[in-house]
mmCIF file of C-alpha atoms in Angstrom:
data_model
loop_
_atom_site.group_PDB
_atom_site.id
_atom_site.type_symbol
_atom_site.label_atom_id
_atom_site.label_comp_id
_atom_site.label_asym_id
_atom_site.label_seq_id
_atom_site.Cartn_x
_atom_site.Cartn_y
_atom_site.Cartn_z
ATOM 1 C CA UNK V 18 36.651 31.777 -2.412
ATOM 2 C CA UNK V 19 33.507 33.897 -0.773
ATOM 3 C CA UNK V 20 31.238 31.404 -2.444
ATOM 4 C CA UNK V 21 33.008 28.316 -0.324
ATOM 5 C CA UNK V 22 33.344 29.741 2.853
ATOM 6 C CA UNK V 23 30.038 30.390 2.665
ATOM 7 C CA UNK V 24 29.028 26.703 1.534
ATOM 8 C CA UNK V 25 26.371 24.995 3.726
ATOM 9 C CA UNK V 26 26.327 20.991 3.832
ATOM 10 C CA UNK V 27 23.043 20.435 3.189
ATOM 11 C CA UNK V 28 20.884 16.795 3.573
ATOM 12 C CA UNK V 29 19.296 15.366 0.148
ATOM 13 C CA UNK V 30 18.523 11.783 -0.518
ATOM 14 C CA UNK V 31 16.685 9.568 -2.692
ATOM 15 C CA UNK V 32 16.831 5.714 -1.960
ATOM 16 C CA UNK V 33 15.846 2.974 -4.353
ATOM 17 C CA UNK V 34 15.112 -0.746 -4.125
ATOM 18 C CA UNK V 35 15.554 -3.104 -7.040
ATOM 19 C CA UNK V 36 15.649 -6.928 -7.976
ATOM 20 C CA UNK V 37 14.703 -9.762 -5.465
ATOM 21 C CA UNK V 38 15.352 -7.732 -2.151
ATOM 22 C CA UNK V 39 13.659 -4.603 -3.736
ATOM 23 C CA UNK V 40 10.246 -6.861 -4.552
ATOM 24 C CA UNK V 41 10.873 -8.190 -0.810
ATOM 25 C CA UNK V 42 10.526 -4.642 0.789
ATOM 26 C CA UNK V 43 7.732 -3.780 -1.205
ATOM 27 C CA UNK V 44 5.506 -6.535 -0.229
ATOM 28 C CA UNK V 45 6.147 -6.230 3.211
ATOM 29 C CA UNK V 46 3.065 -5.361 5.523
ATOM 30 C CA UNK V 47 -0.278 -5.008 5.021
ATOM 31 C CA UNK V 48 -1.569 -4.189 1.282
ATOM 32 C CA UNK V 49 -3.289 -1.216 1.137
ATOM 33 C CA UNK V 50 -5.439 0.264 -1.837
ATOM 34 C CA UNK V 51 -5.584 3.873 -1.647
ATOM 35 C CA UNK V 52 -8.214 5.522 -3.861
ATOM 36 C CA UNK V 53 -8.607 9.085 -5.329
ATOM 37 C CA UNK V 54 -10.058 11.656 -3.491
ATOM 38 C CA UNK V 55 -13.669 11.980 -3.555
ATOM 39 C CA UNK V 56 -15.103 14.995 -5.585
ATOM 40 C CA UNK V 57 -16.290 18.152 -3.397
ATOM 41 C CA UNK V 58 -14.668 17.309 -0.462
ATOM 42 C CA UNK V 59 -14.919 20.336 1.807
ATOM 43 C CA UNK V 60 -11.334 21.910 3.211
ATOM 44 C CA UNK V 61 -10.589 21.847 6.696
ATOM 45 C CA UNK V 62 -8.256 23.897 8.882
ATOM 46 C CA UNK V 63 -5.494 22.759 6.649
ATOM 47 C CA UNK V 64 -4.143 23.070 3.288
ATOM 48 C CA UNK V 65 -5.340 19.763 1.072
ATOM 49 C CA UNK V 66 -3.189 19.310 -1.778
ATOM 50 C CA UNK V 67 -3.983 16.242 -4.061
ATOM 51 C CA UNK V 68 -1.268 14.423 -3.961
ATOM 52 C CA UNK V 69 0.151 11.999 -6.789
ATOM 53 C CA UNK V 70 3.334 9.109 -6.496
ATOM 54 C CA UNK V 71 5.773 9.023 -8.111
ATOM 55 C CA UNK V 72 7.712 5.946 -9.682
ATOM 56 C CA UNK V 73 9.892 5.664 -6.209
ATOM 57 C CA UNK V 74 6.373 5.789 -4.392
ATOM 58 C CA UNK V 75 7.412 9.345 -3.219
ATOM 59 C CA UNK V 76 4.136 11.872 -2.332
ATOM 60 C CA UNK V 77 4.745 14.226 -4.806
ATOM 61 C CA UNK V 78 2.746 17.646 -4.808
ATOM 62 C CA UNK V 79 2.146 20.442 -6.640
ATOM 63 C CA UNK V 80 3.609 23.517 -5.848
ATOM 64 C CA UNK V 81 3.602 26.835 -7.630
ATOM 65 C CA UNK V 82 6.689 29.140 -7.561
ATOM 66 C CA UNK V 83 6.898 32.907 -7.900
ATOM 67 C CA UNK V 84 3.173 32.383 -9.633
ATOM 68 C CA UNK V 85 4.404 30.374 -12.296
ATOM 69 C CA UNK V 86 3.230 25.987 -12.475
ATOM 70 C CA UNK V 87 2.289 24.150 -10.954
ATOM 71 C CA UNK V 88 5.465 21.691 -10.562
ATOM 72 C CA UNK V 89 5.682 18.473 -9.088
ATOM 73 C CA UNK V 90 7.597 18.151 -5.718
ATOM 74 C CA UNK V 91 8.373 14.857 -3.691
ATOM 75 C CA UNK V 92 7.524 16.158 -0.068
ATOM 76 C CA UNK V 93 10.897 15.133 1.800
ATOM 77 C CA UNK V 94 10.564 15.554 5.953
ATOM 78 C CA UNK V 95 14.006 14.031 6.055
ATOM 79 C CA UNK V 96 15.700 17.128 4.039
ATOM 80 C CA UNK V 97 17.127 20.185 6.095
ATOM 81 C CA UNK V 98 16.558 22.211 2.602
ATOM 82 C CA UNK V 99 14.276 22.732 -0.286
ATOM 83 C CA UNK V 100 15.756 21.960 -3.917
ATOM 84 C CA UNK V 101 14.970 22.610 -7.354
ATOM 85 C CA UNK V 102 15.725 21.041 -10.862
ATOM 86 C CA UNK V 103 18.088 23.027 -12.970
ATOM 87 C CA UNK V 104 15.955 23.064 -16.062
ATOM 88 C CA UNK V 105 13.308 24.430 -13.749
ATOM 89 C CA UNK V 106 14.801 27.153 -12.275
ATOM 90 C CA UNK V 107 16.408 27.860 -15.855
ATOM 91 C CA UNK V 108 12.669 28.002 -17.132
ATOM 92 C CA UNK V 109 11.562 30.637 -14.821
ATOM 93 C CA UNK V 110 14.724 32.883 -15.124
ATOM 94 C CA UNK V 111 16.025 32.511 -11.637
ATOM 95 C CA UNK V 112 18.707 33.579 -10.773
ATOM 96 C CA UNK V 113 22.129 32.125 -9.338
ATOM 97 C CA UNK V 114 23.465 32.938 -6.120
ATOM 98 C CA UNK V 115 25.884 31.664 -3.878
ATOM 99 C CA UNK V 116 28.172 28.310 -4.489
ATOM 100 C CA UNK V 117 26.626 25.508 -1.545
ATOM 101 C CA UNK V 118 27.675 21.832 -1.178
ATOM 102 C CA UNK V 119 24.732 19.454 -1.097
ATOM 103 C CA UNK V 120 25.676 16.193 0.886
ATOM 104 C CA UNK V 121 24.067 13.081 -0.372
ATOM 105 C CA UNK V 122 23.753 9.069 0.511
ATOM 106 C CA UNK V 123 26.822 8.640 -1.798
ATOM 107 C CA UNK V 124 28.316 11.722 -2.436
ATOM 108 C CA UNK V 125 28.518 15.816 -1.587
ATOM 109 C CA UNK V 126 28.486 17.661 -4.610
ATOM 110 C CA UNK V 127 28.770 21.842 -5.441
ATOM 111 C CA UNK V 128 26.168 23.437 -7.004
ATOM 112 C CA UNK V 129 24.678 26.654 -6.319
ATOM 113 C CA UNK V 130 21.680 28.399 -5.108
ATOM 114 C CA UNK V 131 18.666 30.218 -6.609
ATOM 115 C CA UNK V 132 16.574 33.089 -4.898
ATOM 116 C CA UNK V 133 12.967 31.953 -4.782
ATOM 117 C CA UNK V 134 10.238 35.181 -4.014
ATOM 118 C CA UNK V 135 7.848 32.817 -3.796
ATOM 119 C CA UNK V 136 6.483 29.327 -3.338
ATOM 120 C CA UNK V 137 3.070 27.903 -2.450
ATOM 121 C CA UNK V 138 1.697 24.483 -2.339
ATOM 122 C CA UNK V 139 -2.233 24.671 -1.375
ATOM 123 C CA UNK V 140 -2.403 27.522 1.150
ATOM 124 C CA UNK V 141 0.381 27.437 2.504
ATOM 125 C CA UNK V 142 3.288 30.023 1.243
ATOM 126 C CA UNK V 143 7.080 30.796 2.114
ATOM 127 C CA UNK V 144 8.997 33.980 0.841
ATOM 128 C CA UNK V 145 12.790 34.036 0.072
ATOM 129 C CA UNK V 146 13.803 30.813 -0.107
ATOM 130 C CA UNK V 147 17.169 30.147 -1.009
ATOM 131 C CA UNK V 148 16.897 26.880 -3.049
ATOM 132 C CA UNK V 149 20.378 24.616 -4.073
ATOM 133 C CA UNK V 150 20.023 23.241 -7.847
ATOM 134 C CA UNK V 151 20.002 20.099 -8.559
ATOM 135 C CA UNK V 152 20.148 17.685 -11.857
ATOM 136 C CA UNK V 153 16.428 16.210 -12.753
ATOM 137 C CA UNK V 154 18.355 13.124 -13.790
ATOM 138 C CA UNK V 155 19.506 12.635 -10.559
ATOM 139 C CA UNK V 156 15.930 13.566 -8.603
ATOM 140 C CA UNK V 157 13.620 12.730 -10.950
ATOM 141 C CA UNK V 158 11.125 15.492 -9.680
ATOM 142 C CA UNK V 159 11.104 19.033 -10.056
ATOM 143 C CA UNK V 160 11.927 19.306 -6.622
ATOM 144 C CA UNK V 161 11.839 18.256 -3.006
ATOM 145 C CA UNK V 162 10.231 20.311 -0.322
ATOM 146 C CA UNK V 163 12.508 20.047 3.009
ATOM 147 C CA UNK V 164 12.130 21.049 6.365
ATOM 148 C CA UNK V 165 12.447 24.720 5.516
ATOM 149 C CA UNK V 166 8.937 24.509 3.827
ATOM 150 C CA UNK V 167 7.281 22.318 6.540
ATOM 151 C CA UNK V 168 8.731 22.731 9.870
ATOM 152 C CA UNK V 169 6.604 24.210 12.409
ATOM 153 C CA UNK V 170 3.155 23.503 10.585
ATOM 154 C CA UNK V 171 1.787 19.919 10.593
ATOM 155 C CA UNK V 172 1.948 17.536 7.726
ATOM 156 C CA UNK V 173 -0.236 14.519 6.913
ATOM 157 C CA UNK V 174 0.023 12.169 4.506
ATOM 158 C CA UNK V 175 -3.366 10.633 4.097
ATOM 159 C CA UNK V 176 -2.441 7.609 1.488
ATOM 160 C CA UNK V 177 -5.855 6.456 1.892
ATOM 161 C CA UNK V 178 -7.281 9.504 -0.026
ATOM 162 C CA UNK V 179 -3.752 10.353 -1.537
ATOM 163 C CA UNK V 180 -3.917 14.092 -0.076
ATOM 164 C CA UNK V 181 -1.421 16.065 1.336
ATOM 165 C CA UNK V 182 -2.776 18.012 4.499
ATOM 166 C CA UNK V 183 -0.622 21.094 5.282
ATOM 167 C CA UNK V 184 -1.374 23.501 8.353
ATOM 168 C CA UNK V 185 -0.800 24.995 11.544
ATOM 169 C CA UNK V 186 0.393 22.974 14.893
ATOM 170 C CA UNK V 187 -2.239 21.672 16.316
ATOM 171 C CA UNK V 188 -2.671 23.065 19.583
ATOM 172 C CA UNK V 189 -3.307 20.221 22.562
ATOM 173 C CA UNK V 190 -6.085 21.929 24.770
ATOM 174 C CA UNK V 191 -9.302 20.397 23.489
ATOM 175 C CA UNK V 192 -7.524 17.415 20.942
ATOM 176 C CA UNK V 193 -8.724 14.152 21.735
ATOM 177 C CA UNK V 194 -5.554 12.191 22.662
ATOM 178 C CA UNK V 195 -6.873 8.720 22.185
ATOM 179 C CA UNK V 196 -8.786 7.983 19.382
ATOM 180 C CA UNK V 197 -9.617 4.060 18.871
ATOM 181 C CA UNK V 198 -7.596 3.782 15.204
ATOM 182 C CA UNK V 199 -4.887 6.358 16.439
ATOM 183 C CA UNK V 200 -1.603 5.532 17.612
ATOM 184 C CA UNK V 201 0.508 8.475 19.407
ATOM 185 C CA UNK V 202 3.902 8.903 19.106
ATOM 186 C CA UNK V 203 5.815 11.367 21.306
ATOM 187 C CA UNK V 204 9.145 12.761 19.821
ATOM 188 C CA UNK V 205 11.610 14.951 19.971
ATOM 189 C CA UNK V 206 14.566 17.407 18.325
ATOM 190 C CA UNK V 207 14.983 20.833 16.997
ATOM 191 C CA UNK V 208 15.042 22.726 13.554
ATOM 192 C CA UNK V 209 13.218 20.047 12.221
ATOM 193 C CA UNK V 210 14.691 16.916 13.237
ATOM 194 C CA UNK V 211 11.752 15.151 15.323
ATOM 195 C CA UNK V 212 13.145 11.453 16.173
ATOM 196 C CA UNK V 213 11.946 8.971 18.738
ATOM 197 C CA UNK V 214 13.656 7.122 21.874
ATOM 198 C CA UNK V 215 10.953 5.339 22.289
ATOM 199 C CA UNK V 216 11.962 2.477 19.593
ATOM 200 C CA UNK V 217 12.881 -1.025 19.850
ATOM 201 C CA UNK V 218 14.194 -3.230 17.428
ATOM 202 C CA UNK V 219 13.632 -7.177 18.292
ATOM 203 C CA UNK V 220 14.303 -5.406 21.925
ATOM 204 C CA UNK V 221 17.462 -3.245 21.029
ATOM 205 C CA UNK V 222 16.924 0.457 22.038
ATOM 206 C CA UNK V 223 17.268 2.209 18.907
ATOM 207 C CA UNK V 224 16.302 5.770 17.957
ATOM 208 C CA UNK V 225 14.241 6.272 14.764
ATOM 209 C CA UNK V 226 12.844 9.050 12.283
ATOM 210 C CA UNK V 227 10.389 9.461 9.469
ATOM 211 C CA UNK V 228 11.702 10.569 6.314
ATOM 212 C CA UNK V 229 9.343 10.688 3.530
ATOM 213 C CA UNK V 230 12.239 11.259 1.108
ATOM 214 C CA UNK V 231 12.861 7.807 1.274
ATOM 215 C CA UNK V 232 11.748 4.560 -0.284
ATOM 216 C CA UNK V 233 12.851 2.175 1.943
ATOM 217 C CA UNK V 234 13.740 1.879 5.654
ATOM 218 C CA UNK V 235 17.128 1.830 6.454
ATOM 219 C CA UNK V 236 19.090 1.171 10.185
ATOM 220 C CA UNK V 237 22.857 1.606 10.450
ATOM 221 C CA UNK V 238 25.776 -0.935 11.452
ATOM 222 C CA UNK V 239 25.522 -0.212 14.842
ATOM 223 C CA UNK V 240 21.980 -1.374 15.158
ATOM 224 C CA UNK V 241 23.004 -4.324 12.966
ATOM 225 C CA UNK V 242 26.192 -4.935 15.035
ATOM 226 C CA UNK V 243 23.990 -4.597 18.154
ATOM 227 C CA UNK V 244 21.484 -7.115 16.836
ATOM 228 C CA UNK V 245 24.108 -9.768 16.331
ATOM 229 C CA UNK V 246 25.262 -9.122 19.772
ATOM 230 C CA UNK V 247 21.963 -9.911 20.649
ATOM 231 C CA UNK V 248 21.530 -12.764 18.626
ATOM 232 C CA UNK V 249 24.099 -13.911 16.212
ATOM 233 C CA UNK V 250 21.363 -15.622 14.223
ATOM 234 C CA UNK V 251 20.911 -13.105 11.977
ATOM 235 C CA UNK V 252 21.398 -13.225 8.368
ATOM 236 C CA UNK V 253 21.901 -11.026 5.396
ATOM 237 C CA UNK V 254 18.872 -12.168 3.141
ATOM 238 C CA UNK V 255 19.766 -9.748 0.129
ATOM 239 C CA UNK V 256 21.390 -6.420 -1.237
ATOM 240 C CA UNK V 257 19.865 -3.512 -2.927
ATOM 241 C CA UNK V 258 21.071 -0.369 -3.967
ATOM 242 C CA UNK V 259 20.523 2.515 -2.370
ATOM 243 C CA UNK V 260 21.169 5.937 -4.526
ATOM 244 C CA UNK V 261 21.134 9.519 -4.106
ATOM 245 C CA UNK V 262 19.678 12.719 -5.820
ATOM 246 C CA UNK V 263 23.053 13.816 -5.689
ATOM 247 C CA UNK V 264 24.779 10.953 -7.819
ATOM 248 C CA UNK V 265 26.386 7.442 -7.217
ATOM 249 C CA UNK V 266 25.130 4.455 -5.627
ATOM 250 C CA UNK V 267 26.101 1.845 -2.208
ATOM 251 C CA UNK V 268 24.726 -1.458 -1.475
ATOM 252 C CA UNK V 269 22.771 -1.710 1.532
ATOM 253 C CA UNK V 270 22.334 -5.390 3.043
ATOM 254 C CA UNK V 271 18.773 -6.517 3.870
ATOM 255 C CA UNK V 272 18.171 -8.322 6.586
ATOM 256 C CA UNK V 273 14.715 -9.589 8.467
ATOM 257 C CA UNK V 274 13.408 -8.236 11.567
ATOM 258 C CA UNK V 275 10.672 -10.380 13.686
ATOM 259 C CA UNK V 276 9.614 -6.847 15.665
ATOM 260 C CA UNK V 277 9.743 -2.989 15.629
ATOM 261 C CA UNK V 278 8.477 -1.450 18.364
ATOM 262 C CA UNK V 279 7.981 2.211 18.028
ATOM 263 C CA UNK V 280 5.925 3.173 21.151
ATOM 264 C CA UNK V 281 2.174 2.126 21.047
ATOM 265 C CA UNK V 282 3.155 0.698 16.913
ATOM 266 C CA UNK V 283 4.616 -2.285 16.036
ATOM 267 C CA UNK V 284 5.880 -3.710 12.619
ATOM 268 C CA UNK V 285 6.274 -7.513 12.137
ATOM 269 C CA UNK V 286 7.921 -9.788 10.180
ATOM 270 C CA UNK V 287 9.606 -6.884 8.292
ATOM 271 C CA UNK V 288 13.058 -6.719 6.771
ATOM 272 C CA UNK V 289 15.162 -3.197 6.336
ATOM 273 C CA UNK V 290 18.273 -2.222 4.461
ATOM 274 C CA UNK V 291 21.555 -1.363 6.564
ATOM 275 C CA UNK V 292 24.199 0.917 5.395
ATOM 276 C CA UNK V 293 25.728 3.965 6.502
ATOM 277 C CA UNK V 294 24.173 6.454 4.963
ATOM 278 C CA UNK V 295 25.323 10.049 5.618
ATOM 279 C CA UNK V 296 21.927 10.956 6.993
ATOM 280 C CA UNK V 297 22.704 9.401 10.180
ATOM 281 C CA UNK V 298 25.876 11.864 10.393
ATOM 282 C CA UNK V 299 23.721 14.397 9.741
ATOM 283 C CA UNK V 300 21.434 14.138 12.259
ATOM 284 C CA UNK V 301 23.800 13.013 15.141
ATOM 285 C CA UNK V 302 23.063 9.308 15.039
ATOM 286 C CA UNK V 303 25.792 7.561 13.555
ATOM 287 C CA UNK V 304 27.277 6.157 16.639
ATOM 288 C CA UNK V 305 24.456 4.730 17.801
ATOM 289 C CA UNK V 306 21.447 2.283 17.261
ATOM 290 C CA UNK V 307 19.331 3.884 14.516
ATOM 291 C CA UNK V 308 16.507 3.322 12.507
ATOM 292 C CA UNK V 309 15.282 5.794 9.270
ATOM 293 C CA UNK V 310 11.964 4.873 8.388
ATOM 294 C CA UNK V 311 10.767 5.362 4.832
ATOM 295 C CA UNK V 312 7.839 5.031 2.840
ATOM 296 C CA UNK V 313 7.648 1.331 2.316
ATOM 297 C CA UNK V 314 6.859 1.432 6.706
ATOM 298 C CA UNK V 315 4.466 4.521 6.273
ATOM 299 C CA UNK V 316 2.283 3.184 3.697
ATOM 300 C CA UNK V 317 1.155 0.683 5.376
ATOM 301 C CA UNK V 318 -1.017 2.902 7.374
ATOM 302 C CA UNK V 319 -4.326 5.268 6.321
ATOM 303 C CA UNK V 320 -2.540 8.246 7.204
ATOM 304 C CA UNK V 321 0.269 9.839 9.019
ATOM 305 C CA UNK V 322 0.594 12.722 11.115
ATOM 306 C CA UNK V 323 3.437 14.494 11.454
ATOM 307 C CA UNK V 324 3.211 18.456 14.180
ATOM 308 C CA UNK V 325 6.868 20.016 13.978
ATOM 309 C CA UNK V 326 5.376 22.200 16.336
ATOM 310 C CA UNK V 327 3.684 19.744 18.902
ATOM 311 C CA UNK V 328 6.468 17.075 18.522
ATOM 312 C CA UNK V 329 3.956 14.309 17.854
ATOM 313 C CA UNK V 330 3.342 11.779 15.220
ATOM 314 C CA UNK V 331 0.173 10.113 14.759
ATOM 315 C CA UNK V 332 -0.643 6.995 13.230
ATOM 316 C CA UNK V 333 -3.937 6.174 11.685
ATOM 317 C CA UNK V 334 -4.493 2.142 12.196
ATOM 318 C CA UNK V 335 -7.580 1.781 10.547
ATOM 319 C CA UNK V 336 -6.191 0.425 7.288
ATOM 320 C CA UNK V 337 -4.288 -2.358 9.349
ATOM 321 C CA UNK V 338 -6.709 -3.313 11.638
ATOM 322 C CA UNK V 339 -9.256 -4.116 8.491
ATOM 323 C CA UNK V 340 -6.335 -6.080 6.344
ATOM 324 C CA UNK V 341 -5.664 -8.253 9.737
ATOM 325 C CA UNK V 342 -9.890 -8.887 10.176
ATOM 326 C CA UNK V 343 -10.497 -8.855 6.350
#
């Protein structure tokens, strides 16, 4: 009974594309080749963490907990929470704590939580993490970092040299705010949560996020519903399924978009998946035009900035802007 009362809802989700609409969103947008790091590259001012994907086209890193791995984690800025895998945890003696309920695309499920001392991923470190278990069948990772790991720091996911940069906000006396391949992107939110206003989709006001925990991009029926208001001349081109780390599976419908408009960045000729995923719930946004975008959007870019700490996200366009003059 203590155990329940004390449960947290917590966000987790994995999302994956298959079969004719899956090949669809993955050929979407520019192609982009991204190349290992090149040997002896100095550090800078952040933590660089060579970063692998993983067969969802996650960034997975590797992180080392209590002094014991390294172990391969998708980096999730979507999550409110860290997880681990059972057989993980179970590997380095950890042990249970308090019952949780984990809330996923499809389902919430009970699990409990493990007390972590300890867990690093290049130089950056948190202490006493409490981390909810999860099946490795159902993540296929050893774990996801969430915002508890990353929030307040800044994150950048440079595909282009597939490293992870991890490190402190960056502060915005002296930092060039216009850079000729950089697009800036104000947002804002709390604990984590950074979204934009600043979005249009084929000129509907919509709010977006990034969540790198996802696949694919995803809007809800109320951005659908108010596209067809707009314009009932949309169509649903496909389904695909979208499933969780915590189980189960929905069908999201894919349509085609002409135009995303996400401040100084735009998308064309790009389709998404709708459904009503519980993420939008979660972060306040499921009564109203929204827009999640996952890796399939990010990629398509050199890198990606994300300062918790600033509220900012930067875009690096260099990537696009050879693929359209190539």
């Amino acid at each position: 009974m203590r155990a329940e009362t004390e449960a947290k809802r917590l966000s987790r989700r994995r999302f994956v594309g298959c079969g004719a609409a899956g090949a669809a969103l993955a050929q979407m947008g520019w192609a982009q080749t991204i190349a290992p790091p090149p040997p002896g590259t100095p550090p800078d001012d952040a933590a660089r963490i060579a970063a692998a994907s993983d067969a969802a086209e996650h960034m997975t890193v590797p992180v080392m907990i209590n002094g014991h791995g390294p172990f391969n984690f998708v980096v999730d800025t979507g999550a409110d929470r860290s997880v681990i895998a059972e057989d993980v945890a179970i590997s380095l003696g950890l042990v249970r704590g308090n019952g949780v309920t984990v809330q996923g695309v499809v389902r919430s499920i009970a699990t409990r939580v493990v007390a972590v001392a300890d867990i690093s991923f290049g130089s950056i470190s948190k202490r006493n993490l409490n981390m909810p278990l999860l099946s490795r069948n159902f993540m296929g990772a050893d774990g996801y970092l969430g915002l508890d790991a990353v929030d307040g720091s800044r994150v950048t996911l440079d595909f282009e040299n597939r490293v992870l940069k991890i490190g402190s906000s960056r502060p915005s006396r002296g930092f060039i705010l216009h850079r000729p391949t950089e697009a800036y992107v104000p947002v804002r939110g709390s604990m984590g949560h950074l979204r934009s206003l600043n979005c249009r989709v084929d000129g509907v006001g919509t709010t977006c996020f990034l969540d790198t925990g996802a696949q694919i991009s995803v809007g809800n029926t109320k951005l659908f519903e108010a596209l067809i208001n707009a314009s009932p001349e949309y169509r649903i081109i496909g389904q695909l399924p979208i499933t969780g780390i915590t189980g189960g599976a929905i069908m999201g419908e894919v349509i085609h978009i002409d135009n995303i408009h996400l401040h100084s960045v735009n998308f064309s000729n790009a389709v998404v998946a709708i459904a009503d995923m519980q993420i939008f719930e979660v972060w306040g946004l499921s009564h109203q035009p929204s827009l999640l975008i996952g890796m399939n959007f990010l990629r398509q870019f050199a890198q990606v900035s994300i300062d918790y700490g600033m509220k900012e996200i930067r875009f690096d366009l260099a990537s696009m802007l050879l693929a359209r003059n190539g």
